[in-house]
Coordinates of C-alpha atoms in Angstrom, one line a residue:
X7 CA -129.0 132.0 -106.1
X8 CA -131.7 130.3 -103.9
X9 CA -130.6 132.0 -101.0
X10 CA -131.2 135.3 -102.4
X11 CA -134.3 134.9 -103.4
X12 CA -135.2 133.7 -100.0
X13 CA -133.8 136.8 -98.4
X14 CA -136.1 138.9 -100.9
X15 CA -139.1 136.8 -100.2
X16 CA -138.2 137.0 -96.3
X17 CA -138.5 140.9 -96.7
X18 CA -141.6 140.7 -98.6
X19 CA -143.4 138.8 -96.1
X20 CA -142.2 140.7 -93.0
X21 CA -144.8 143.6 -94.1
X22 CA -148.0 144.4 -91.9
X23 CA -149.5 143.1 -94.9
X24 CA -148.4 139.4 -95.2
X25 CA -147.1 139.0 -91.6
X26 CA -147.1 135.4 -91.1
X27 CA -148.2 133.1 -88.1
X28 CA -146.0 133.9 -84.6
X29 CA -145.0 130.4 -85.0
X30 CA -143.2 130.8 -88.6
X31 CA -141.9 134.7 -87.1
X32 CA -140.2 132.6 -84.1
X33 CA -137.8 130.3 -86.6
X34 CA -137.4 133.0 -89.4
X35 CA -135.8 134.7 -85.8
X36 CA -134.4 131.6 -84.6
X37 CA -132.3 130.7 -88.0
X38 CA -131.6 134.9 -88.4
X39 CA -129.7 134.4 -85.1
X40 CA -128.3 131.1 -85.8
X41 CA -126.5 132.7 -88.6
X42 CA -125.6 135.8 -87.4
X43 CA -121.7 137.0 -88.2
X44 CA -121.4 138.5 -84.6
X45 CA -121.6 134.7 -83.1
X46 CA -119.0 134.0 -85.5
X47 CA -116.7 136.7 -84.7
X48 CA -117.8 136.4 -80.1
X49 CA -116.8 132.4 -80.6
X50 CA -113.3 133.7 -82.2
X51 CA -112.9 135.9 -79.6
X52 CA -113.6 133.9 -77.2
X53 CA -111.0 131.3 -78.8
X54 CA -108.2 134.1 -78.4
X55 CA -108.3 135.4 -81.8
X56 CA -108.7 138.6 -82.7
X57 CA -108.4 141.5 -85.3
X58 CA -104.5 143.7 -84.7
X59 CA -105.4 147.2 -85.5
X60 CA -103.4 150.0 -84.1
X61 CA -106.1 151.2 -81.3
X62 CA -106.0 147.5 -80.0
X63 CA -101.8 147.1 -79.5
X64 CA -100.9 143.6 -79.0
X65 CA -100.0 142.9 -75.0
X66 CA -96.4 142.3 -74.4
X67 CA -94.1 141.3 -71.9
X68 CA -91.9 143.0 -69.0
X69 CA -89.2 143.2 -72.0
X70 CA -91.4 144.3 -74.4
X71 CA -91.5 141.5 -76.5
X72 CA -95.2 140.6 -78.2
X73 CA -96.8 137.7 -76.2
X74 CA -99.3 137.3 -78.8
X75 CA -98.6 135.2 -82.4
X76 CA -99.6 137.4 -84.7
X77 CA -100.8 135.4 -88.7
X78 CA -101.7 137.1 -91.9
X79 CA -105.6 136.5 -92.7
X80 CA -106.5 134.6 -95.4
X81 CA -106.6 136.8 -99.0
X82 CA -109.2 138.5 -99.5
X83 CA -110.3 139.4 -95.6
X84 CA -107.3 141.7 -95.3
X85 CA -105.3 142.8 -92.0
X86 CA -103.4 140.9 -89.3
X87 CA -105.3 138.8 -86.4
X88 CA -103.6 137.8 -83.0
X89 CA -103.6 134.2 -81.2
X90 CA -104.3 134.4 -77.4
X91 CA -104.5 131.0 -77.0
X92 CA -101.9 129.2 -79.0
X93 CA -103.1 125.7 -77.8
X94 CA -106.6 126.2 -78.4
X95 CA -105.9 127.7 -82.1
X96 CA -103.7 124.7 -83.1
X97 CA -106.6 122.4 -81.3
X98 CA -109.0 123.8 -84.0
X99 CA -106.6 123.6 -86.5
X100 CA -105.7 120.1 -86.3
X101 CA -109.7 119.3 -86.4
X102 CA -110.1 120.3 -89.2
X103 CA -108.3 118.0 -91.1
X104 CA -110.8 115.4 -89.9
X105 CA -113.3 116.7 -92.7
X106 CA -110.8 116.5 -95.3
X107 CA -108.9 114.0 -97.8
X108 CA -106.7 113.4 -94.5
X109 CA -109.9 112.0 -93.2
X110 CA -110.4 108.8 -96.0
X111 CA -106.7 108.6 -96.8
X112 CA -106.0 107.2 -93.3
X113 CA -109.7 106.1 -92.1
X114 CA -110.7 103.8 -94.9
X115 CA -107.4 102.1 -95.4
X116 CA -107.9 101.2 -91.2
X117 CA -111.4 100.1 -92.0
X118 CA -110.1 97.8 -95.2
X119 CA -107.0 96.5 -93.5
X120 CA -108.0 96.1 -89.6
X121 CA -112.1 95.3 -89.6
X122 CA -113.7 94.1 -93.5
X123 CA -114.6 95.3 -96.5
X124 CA -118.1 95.3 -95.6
X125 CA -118.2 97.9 -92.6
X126 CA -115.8 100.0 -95.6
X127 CA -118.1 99.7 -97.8
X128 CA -121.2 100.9 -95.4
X129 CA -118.9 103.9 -95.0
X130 CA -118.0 104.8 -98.0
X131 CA -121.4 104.8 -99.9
X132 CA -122.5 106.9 -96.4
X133 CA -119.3 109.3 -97.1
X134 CA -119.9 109.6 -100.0
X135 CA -123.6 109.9 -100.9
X136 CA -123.5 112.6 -98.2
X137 CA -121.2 114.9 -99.3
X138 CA -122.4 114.9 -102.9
X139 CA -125.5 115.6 -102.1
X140 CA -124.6 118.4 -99.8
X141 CA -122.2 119.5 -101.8
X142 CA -124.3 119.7 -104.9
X143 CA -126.8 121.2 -102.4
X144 CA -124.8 124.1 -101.3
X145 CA -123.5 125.4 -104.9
X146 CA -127.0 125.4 -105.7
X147 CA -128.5 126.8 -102.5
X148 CA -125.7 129.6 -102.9
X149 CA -125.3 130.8 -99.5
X150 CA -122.0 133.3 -98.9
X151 CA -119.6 132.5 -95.9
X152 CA -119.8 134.8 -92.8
X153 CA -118.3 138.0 -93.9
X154 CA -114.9 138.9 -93.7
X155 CA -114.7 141.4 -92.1
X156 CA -115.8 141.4 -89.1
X157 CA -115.0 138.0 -89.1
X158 CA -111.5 136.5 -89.3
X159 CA -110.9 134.0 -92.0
X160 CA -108.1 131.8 -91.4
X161 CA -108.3 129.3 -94.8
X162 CA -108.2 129.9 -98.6
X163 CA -108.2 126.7 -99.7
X164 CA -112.5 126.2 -99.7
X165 CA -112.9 130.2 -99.4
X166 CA -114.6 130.2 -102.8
X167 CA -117.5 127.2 -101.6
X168 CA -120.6 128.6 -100.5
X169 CA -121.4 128.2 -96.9
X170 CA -124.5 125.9 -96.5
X171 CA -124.6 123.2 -95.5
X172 CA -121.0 122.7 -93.5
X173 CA -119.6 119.8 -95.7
X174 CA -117.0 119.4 -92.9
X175 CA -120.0 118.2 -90.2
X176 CA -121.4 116.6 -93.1
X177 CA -118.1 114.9 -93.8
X178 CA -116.7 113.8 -90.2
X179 CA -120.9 112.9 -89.3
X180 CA -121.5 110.5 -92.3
X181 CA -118.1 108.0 -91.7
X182 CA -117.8 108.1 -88.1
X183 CA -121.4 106.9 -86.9
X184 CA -121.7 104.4 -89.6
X185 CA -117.8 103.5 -88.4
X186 CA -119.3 103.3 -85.0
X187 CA -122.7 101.2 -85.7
X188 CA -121.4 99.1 -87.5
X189 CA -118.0 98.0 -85.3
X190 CA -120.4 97.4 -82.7
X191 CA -122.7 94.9 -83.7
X192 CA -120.3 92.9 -86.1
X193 CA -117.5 92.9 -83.6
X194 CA -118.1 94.2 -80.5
X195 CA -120.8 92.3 -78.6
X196 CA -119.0 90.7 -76.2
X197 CA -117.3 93.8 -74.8
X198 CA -118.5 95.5 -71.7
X199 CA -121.3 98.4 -72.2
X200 CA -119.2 101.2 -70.8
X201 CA -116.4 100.8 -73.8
X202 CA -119.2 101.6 -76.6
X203 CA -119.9 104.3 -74.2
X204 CA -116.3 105.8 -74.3
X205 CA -116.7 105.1 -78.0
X206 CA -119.6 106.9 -78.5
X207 CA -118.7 110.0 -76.5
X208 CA -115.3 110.1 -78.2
X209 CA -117.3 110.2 -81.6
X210 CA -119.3 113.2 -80.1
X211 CA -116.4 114.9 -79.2
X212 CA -114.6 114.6 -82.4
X213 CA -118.0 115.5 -84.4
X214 CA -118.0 118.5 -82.5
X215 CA -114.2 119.1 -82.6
X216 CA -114.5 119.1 -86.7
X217 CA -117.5 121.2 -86.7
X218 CA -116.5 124.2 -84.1
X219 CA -112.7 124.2 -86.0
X220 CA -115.3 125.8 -89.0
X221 CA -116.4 128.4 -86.9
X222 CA -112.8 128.9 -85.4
X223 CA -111.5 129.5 -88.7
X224 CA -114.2 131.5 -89.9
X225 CA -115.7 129.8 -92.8
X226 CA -118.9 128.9 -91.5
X227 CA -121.6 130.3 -89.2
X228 CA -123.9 127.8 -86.8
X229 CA -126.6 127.9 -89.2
X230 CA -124.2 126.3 -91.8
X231 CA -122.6 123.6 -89.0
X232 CA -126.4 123.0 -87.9
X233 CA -127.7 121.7 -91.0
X234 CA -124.7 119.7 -92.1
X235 CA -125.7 117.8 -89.1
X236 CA -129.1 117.3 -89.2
X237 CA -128.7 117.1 -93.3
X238 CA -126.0 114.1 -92.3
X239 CA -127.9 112.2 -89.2
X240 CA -131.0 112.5 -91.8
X241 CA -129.1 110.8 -94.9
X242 CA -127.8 108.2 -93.2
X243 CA -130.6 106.8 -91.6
X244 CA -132.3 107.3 -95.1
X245 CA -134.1 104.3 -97.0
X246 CA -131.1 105.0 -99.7
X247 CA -129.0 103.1 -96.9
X248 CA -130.8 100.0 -97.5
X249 CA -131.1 100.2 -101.0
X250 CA -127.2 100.1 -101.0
X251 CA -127.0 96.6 -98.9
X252 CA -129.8 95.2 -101.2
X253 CA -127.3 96.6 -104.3
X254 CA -124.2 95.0 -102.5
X255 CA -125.8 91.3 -101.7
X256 CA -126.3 91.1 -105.2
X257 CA -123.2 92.6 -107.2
X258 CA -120.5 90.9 -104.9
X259 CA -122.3 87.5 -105.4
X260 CA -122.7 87.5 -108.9
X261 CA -120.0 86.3 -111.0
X262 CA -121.0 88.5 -114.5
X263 CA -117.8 89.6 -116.0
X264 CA -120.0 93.1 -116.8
X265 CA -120.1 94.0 -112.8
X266 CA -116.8 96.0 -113.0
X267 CA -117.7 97.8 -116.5
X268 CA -121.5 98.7 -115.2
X269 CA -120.0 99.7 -112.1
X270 CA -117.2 102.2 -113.4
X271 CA -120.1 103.4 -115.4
X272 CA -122.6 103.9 -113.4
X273 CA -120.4 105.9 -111.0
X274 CA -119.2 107.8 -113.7
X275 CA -122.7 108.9 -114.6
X276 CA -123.3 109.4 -111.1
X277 CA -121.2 112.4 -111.6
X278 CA -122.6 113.9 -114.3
X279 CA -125.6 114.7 -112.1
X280 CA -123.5 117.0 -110.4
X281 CA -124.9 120.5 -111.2
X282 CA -123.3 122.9 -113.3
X283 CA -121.0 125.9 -111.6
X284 CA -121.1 129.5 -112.7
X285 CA -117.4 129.3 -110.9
X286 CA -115.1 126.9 -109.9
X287 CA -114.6 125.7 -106.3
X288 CA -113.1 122.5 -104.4
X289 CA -116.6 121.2 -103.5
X290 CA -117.1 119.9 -107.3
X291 CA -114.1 117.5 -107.8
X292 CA -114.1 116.7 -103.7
X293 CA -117.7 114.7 -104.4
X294 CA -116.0 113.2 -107.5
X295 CA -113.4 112.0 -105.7
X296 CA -115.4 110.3 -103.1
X297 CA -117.8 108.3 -105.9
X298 CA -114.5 107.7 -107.5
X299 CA -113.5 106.2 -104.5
X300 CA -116.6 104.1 -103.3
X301 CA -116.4 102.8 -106.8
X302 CA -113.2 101.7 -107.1
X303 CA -113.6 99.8 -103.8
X304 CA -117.1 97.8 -105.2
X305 CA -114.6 96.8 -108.1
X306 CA -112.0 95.5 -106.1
X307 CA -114.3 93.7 -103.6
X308 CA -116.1 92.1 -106.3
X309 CA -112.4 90.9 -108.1
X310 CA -111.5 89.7 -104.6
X311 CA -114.6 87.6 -104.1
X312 CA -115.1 86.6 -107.6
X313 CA -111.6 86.1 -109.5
X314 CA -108.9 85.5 -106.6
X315 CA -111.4 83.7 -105.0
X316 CA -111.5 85.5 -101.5
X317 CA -114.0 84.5 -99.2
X318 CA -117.0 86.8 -99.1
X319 CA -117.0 89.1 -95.7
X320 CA -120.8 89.5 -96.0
X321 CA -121.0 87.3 -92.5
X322 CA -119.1 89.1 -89.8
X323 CA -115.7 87.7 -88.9
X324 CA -115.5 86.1 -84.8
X325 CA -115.8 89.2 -82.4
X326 CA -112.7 91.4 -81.3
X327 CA -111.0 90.0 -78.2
X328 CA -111.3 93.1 -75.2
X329 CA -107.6 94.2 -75.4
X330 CA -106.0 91.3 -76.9
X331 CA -102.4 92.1 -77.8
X332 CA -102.4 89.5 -80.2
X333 CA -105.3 91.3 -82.3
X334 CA -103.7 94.7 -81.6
X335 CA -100.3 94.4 -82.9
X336 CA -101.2 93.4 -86.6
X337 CA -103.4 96.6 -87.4
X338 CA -100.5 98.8 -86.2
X339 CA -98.2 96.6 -88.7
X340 CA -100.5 97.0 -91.5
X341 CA -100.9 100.8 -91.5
X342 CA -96.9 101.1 -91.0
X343 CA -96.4 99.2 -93.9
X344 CA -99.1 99.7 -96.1
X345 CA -99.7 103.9 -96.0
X346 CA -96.4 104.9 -97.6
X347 CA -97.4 102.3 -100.2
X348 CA -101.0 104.0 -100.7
X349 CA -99.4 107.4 -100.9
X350 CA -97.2 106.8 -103.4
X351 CA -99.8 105.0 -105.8
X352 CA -101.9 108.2 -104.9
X353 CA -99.1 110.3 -106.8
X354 CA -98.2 108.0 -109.2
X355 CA -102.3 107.3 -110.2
X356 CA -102.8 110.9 -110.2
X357 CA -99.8 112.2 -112.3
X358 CA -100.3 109.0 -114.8
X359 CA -104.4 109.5 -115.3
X360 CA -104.0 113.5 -115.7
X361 CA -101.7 112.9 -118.6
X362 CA -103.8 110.2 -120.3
X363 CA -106.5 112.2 -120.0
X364 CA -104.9 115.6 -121.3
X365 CA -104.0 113.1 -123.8
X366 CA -107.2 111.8 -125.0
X367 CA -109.1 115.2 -124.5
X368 CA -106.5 117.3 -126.5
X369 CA -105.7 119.3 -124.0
X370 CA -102.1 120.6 -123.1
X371 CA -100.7 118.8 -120.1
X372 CA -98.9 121.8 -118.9
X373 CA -101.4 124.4 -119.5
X374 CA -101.9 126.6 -115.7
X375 CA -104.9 125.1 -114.0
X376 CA -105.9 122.8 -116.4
X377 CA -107.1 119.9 -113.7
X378 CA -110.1 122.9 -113.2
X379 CA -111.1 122.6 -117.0
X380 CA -115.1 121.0 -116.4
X381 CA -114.4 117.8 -118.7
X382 CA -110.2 117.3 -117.1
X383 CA -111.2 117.2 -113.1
X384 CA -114.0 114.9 -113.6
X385 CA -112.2 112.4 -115.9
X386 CA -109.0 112.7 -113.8
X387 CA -110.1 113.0 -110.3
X388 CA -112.9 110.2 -111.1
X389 CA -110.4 107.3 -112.4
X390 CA -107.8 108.3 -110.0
X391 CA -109.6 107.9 -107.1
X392 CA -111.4 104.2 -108.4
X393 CA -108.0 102.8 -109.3
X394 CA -106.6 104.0 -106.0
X395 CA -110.0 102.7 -104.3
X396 CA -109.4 99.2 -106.5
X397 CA -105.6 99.4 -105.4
X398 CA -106.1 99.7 -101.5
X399 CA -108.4 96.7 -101.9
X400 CA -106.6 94.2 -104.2
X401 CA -103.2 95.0 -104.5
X402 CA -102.8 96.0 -101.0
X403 CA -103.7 92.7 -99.3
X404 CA -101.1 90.8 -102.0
X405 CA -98.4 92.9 -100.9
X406 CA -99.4 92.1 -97.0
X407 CA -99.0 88.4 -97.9
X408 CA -96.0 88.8 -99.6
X409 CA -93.9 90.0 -96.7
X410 CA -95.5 88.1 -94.3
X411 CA -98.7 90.4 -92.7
X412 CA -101.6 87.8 -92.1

């Protein structure tokens, strides 16, 4: 991997021989520290976890009860570690989920129902052009996760990703400040100044909430949390960001009945840039999902604009009243209504497009792990996702109307 080879080539040039300038010594030291396990494992500590070995008992009570929860590591890191702060460790581990299909299964259907299309699909492309090309960038960069032990590893579910960049800080970075940019100056100029300020230092906080919970858990060091947030604030502030608004302007107002098939293409070769894995890991079919996704909403904003006739929403809508009830009460109604309905096409879509395409591949339905077969989880996790994208979009705003949700 590309890692390695830079730790072999880091080794060769630390000799007398080839000692480079102080200036190059102070950063090799600087990123050596940076991603150093025994941060890792001081920021646990310091979080009230810690390793339960018998020369470290457990502190109890007057009746000799344990105070501490004691949980099972994650496979593969072995032995028991103790909770010392129960609050803090369920803080973490509710962050988390912020960089996670949690995140867009509740965000984006807010951004589609409650502001416009537009500022979804700003975030979206954002989303997801990020965390494919981070993702793609850490299976070929190669770098292992902090070592377990010393450090305590609290997931399994992504323990088989490589560690850099943190798609987590990539992932909760690249929808919330677009989120945030965006709100502001298409709805929120007539507000006072200090409530983007809140706004802003709530996004910081939650930013950093998602990243340390990586750390918390063990599954990153700050090295790998680092540069998924300078790799994110760098992407989206990219020229690639304009190039998408130049694309949008001209799909959405043209009225070619090709759009939706070069679309679904062209996201579907999209995919098939993705490099090639010597194993299998989450990180793969996660940045499948999210073109899938981005997609499927193009195709559904350009059947709303072009075929139902929808007005277009590339001119803002009138700016948000400061705390109107009025404006309040309908977003709340929307998500109460319309989420169960988006979960259960998510596990209908899924379960339907998995057999169609065991189906059409010749593969057996029931075979273990099959949606980890190369060719299955790209076809099946790719149309999912653009027909739930499509159906979040379309159907979801003609179900709104039918019982009454303006």
């Amino acid at each position: 991997m590309l890692w390695d080879k830079m730790q072999v080539e880091k080794q060769r040039s630390s000799s007398p021989d080839t000692l480079k300038s102080s200036r190059l010594n102070y950063w090799r030291v600087f990123i050596d520290e940076l991603d150093s396990v025994d941060h890792v494992v001081k920021f646990q500590q310091l979080c009230g976890l810690r390793k339960v070995t018998s020369s470290v008992p457990l502190k109890r009570d007057k009746r000799g009860s344990e105070k501490e929860k004691r949980r099972q590591c994650a496979s593969g890191s072995g032995g028991e570690y103790s909770i010392g702060q129960p609050w803090v460790h369920l803080f973490f581990q509710l962050s988390r989920y912020g960089g996670e299909e949690f995140l867009f299964l509740i965000l984006f259907p807010y951004i589609m129902w409650c502001l416009d299309t537009w500022i979804l699909r700003r975030v979206s492309f954002s989303f997801a052009f990020c965390m494919f090309v981070c993702t793609a960038g850490k299976d070929l960069i190669g770098k292992e996760r902090p070592r377990s032990p010393p450090v305590l590893r609290l997931e399994q579910r992504s323990a088989d990703e490589f560690g850099l960049p943190s798609t987590h800080a990539v992932s909760i970075t690249s929808t919330l400040l677009p989120l945030l940019n965006h709100s502001i100056h298409r709805y929120l100029n007539g507000w006072p100044s200090w409530v983007s300020t809140v706004l802003c230092v709530m996004v910081v906080f939650a930013v950093c909430s998602v990243s340390l919970s990586r750390i918390h858990n063990g599954m990153h060091s700050f090295l790998d949390v680092t540069c998924g947030l300078v790799a994110a604030l760098l992407m989206i502030n990219s020229p690639v960001t304009k190039l998408d608004l130049m694309v949008d302007d001209y799909l959405l107002a043209t009225k070619c009945y090709f759009v939706p098939s070069a679309l679904i293409a062209s996201g579907f070769l999209f995919c098939l840039l993705y490099p090639k894995v010597d194993k299998w890991n989450t990180g793969r079919g996660d940045s499948i999902i999210l073109v899938g996704m981005h997609f499927g909403y193009l195709v559904g904003c350009w059947f709303n604009f072009c075929c139902l006739g929808i007005q277009s929403d590339l001119t803002p809508g009138p700016s948000l009243s400061f705390f109107s009830y009025s404006q309040l009460l309908p977003p709340i109604v929307k998500l109460v209504a319309g989420l169960p309905l988006v979960f259960a096409a998510r596990l209908l879509i899924r379960s339907v497009v998995l057999s169609i395409t065991c189906v059409l591949l010749g593969v057996n339905r029931n075979e273990p792990l099959v949606e980890r077969k190369p060719a299955v989880e790209m076809v099946y996790k790719y149309f999912s996702y653009l027909l739930l994208g499509f159906f979040g979009v379309t159907v979801t705003p003609l179900y709104f109307e039918l019982i009454g949700i303006t």
